[in-house]
Structures are given as structure tokens and as C-alpha cells.
Amino acid sequence: WLVALLEARIAVLRDDAPKASVAFEHSIATAEGLERRRVVAEYAEFVRGRGDPKRAASLLEEADAAATPTFRSFYARALYEAKEIVKLAALVERAKAEGGALPDWALLAGGNVALLQDDLPAAIDYLGELSRRKPSEVDLRIRLAQTYVRARQITQALGVLDALRDGGHAAPHQLL
């Protein structure tokens, strides 16, 4: 399985998608246990990057990615890009049910789901927590400001934008 995986990685570097797919599939067929699931996750990320998030999500479901915390961020991204919002919401709920602080991927996914469902208070909660964790993520903070605007919370939106402007984190074109 390892030789096939290395062949797949080389094919990816050479931009030979057909050969990479064959090698990934051979590696998956011969690997077992956690190694197999890791190869599936890598293949799914390759497939997603090539523009097929539905196939990536399907591969990750076969590998039971929802049950493996290290694979959930890949799975969440594939579900979002595949527009599988119900499954994505269930994945976030699963993370919430486990207790403790939500991982970054779950905050972003929860914010995305909330925005799509027009649940602006929840979106603000998710995106606000994530932006507190990642204050240098300009695009995230702009998204939070946009969400405040949608929720008609102008003072909070201006506060986010002022902090971006004053902190020198945002390029002028990002604040237009």
C-alpha cells in the first residue's frame, strides 16, 4: 500500500490525475485499518481539489470520517463544497455533543450552516468565536462584519472594521 501511495503522490506532483487515481485506489485496496482511512482521506482531498467535492465526501463517508476527529475538517470542507448542508449541520452537532470547545473547523462549518439557514445570531456566535481565535484572519473578520450588517448590528460591524483598519491587518481593497 505504501508503494502505491508514494506512486500516487508522485503522479499528483506530475499533474497526472489518471495515474494518481489508479495508484490511490490500489493503495486503498491494499491498506488496512487506520492506514487505509488515512489514504482514503488523502485521496478524497486530491479529488476535492480537482473539483469533485461530492466524490470526496462520499470517499470520506466510506472511511467513517465523521467518527475520526483528525478527518472531520476534510469531511466538513467536502460537505460544504458539495452543498451537503444537512450532513454538514449534523457533523457540527456531533462535535457539539462531544462537549468542550469546538474545533476551528466546526466553528467555520457552523457559521456557514447558520448563514445558509439565515440564523444570523448563531452565525455571529460561531464566526465571532473563530475570529477571536484567529484575529489575523482578515477575510474571516470581514465575513463577521458582513454578518453583523445583515443582522442590522451596525455598531458591532463598525467595531470589527475599525479594529481591522487600526490594526493594519486589512489591505485597503479589502475594506472597500
Coordinates of C-alpha atoms in Angstrom, one line a residue:
W1 CA 0.0 0.0 0.0
L2 CA 2.8 2.4 0.8
V3 CA 4.5 2.0 -2.6
A4 CA 1.2 2.7 -4.3
L5 CA 0.6 5.7 -2.1
L6 CA 4.0 7.1 -3.0
E7 CA 3.3 6.5 -6.7
A8 CA 0.0 8.4 -6.2
R9 CA 1.9 11.3 -4.6
I10 CA 4.4 11.4 -7.4
A11 CA 1.6 11.3 -10.0
V12 CA 0.0 14.3 -8.2
L13 CA 3.2 16.2 -8.3
R14 CA 3.4 15.5 -12.1
D15 CA -0.2 16.6 -12.5
D16 CA -1.1 13.1 -13.8
A17 CA -4.6 12.7 -12.3
P18 CA -5.5 9.4 -14.0
K19 CA -2.3 7.7 -12.8
A20 CA -2.7 9.3 -9.3
S21 CA -6.3 7.9 -9.1
V22 CA -5.2 4.4 -10.1
A23 CA -2.4 4.5 -7.6
F24 CA -4.6 5.9 -4.8
E25 CA -7.2 3.2 -5.4
H26 CA -4.6 0.5 -5.4
S27 CA -3.2 1.8 -2.1
I28 CA -6.7 1.9 -0.6
A29 CA -7.4 -1.7 -1.7
T30 CA -4.2 -3.0 -0.1
A31 CA -4.0 -0.9 3.1
E32 CA -5.8 -1.8 6.3
G33 CA -7.2 -0.1 9.4
L34 CA -6.1 3.4 10.2
E35 CA -3.6 3.5 7.3
R36 CA -6.4 2.7 4.8
R37 CA -8.5 5.5 6.3
R38 CA -5.6 7.9 6.0
V39 CA -5.0 7.0 2.4
V40 CA -8.8 7.5 1.7
A41 CA -8.6 10.9 3.3
E42 CA -5.6 11.9 1.2
Y43 CA -7.3 10.6 -1.9
A44 CA -10.5 12.5 -1.0
E45 CA -8.6 15.7 -0.6
F46 CA -7.0 15.2 -4.0
V47 CA -10.4 14.5 -5.6
R48 CA -11.9 17.6 -3.9
G49 CA -9.0 19.7 -5.1
R50 CA -9.7 18.5 -8.6
G51 CA -13.3 19.8 -8.4
D52 CA -15.3 16.8 -7.3
P53 CA -16.4 17.5 -3.7
K54 CA -19.3 15.1 -3.9
R55 CA -17.0 12.2 -4.6
A56 CA -14.6 13.4 -1.9
A57 CA -17.4 13.5 0.6
S58 CA -18.5 10.0 -0.5
L59 CA -15.0 8.7 0.0
L60 CA -14.7 10.2 3.4
E61 CA -18.1 8.7 4.4
E62 CA -16.8 5.3 3.4
A63 CA -13.8 5.9 5.7
D64 CA -16.2 6.9 8.5
A65 CA -14.5 10.4 8.7
A66 CA -17.2 11.7 10.9
A67 CA -16.1 9.3 13.7
T68 CA -12.4 10.3 13.4
P69 CA -11.6 13.8 14.7
T70 CA -8.5 14.2 12.6
F71 CA -10.5 13.7 9.4
R72 CA -13.5 15.9 10.2
S73 CA -12.1 19.1 8.9
F74 CA -11.5 17.5 5.5
Y75 CA -15.0 16.0 5.6
A76 CA -16.6 19.3 6.6
R77 CA -14.9 21.1 3.7
A78 CA -16.0 18.5 1.2
L79 CA -19.6 18.5 2.5
Y80 CA -19.7 22.3 2.3
E81 CA -18.4 22.4 -1.2
A82 CA -20.7 19.6 -2.2
K83 CA -23.6 21.6 -0.8
E84 CA -24.5 18.8 1.6
I85 CA -25.6 21.2 4.2
V86 CA -27.8 18.8 6.2
K87 CA -24.9 16.4 6.6
L88 CA -22.6 19.3 7.5
A89 CA -25.0 20.5 10.2
A90 CA -25.1 17.0 11.6
L91 CA -21.3 16.9 11.7
V92 CA -21.2 20.2 13.7
E93 CA -23.9 18.9 16.0
R94 CA -21.9 15.8 16.6
A95 CA -18.9 17.9 17.6
K96 CA -21.0 20.0 19.9
A97 CA -22.5 16.9 21.6
E98 CA -19.0 15.7 22.4
G99 CA -18.6 18.7 24.7
G100 CA -15.6 21.0 25.2
A101 CA -14.5 23.8 22.9
L102 CA -15.5 23.4 19.3
P103 CA -12.5 22.9 16.9
D104 CA -11.9 25.7 14.4
W105 CA -13.4 23.6 11.5
A106 CA -16.7 23.2 13.4
L107 CA -16.9 26.9 14.1
L108 CA -16.4 27.7 10.5
A109 CA -18.8 25.0 9.4
G110 CA -21.4 26.1 12.0
G111 CA -21.1 29.7 10.8
N112 CA -21.6 28.6 7.2
V113 CA -24.6 26.5 8.0
A114 CA -26.1 29.2 10.1
L115 CA -25.6 31.8 7.3
L116 CA -27.2 29.5 4.8
Q117 CA -30.2 29.0 7.2
D118 CA -30.3 32.7 7.8
D119 CA -29.7 32.1 11.5
L120 CA -27.7 35.3 12.0
P121 CA -27.4 35.1 15.8
A122 CA -25.8 31.6 15.5
A123 CA -23.6 32.7 12.6
I124 CA -22.4 35.7 14.7
D125 CA -21.6 33.3 17.6
Y126 CA -19.7 30.9 15.5
L127 CA -17.8 33.4 13.4
G128 CA -17.2 35.7 16.4
E129 CA -15.6 32.9 18.4
L130 CA -13.5 31.8 15.4
S131 CA -12.3 35.4 14.8
R132 CA -11.3 35.8 18.4
R133 CA -9.2 32.7 18.0
K134 CA -7.7 33.9 14.7
P135 CA -7.6 37.7 14.8
S136 CA -5.2 37.9 11.9
E137 CA -7.6 36.2 9.5
V138 CA -8.8 39.3 7.7
D139 CA -11.3 37.5 5.4
L140 CA -13.0 35.9 8.4
R141 CA -13.3 39.2 10.3
I142 CA -14.7 40.8 7.2
R143 CA -17.2 38.0 6.9
L144 CA -18.2 38.6 10.6
A145 CA -18.7 42.3 9.8
Q146 CA -20.9 41.4 6.9
T147 CA -22.9 39.2 9.1
Y148 CA -23.3 42.0 11.6
V149 CA -24.6 44.2 8.8
R150 CA -27.1 41.6 7.7
A151 CA -28.3 41.4 11.3
R152 CA -28.5 45.2 11.4
Q153 CA -25.9 45.3 14.2
I154 CA -24.1 48.3 12.7
T155 CA -22.2 49.3 15.8
Q156 CA -20.6 45.8 16.0
A157 CA -19.9 45.8 12.3
L158 CA -18.1 49.1 12.6
G159 CA -16.2 47.9 15.6
V160 CA -14.8 44.9 13.6
L161 CA -13.9 47.1 10.6
D162 CA -12.3 49.8 12.9
A163 CA -10.2 47.1 14.5
L164 CA -9.1 45.8 11.1
R165 CA -8.3 49.3 9.9
D166 CA -6.5 50.3 13.1
G167 CA -4.6 47.1 13.5
G168 CA -3.2 47.3 9.9
H169 CA -4.4 43.7 9.3
A170 CA -6.5 44.6 6.2
A171 CA -5.3 45.8 2.9
P172 CA -7.3 48.9 1.7
H173 CA -9.0 46.9 -1.1
Q174 CA -10.4 44.5 1.5
L175 CA -12.2 47.3 3.3
L176 CA -13.9 48.8 0.2

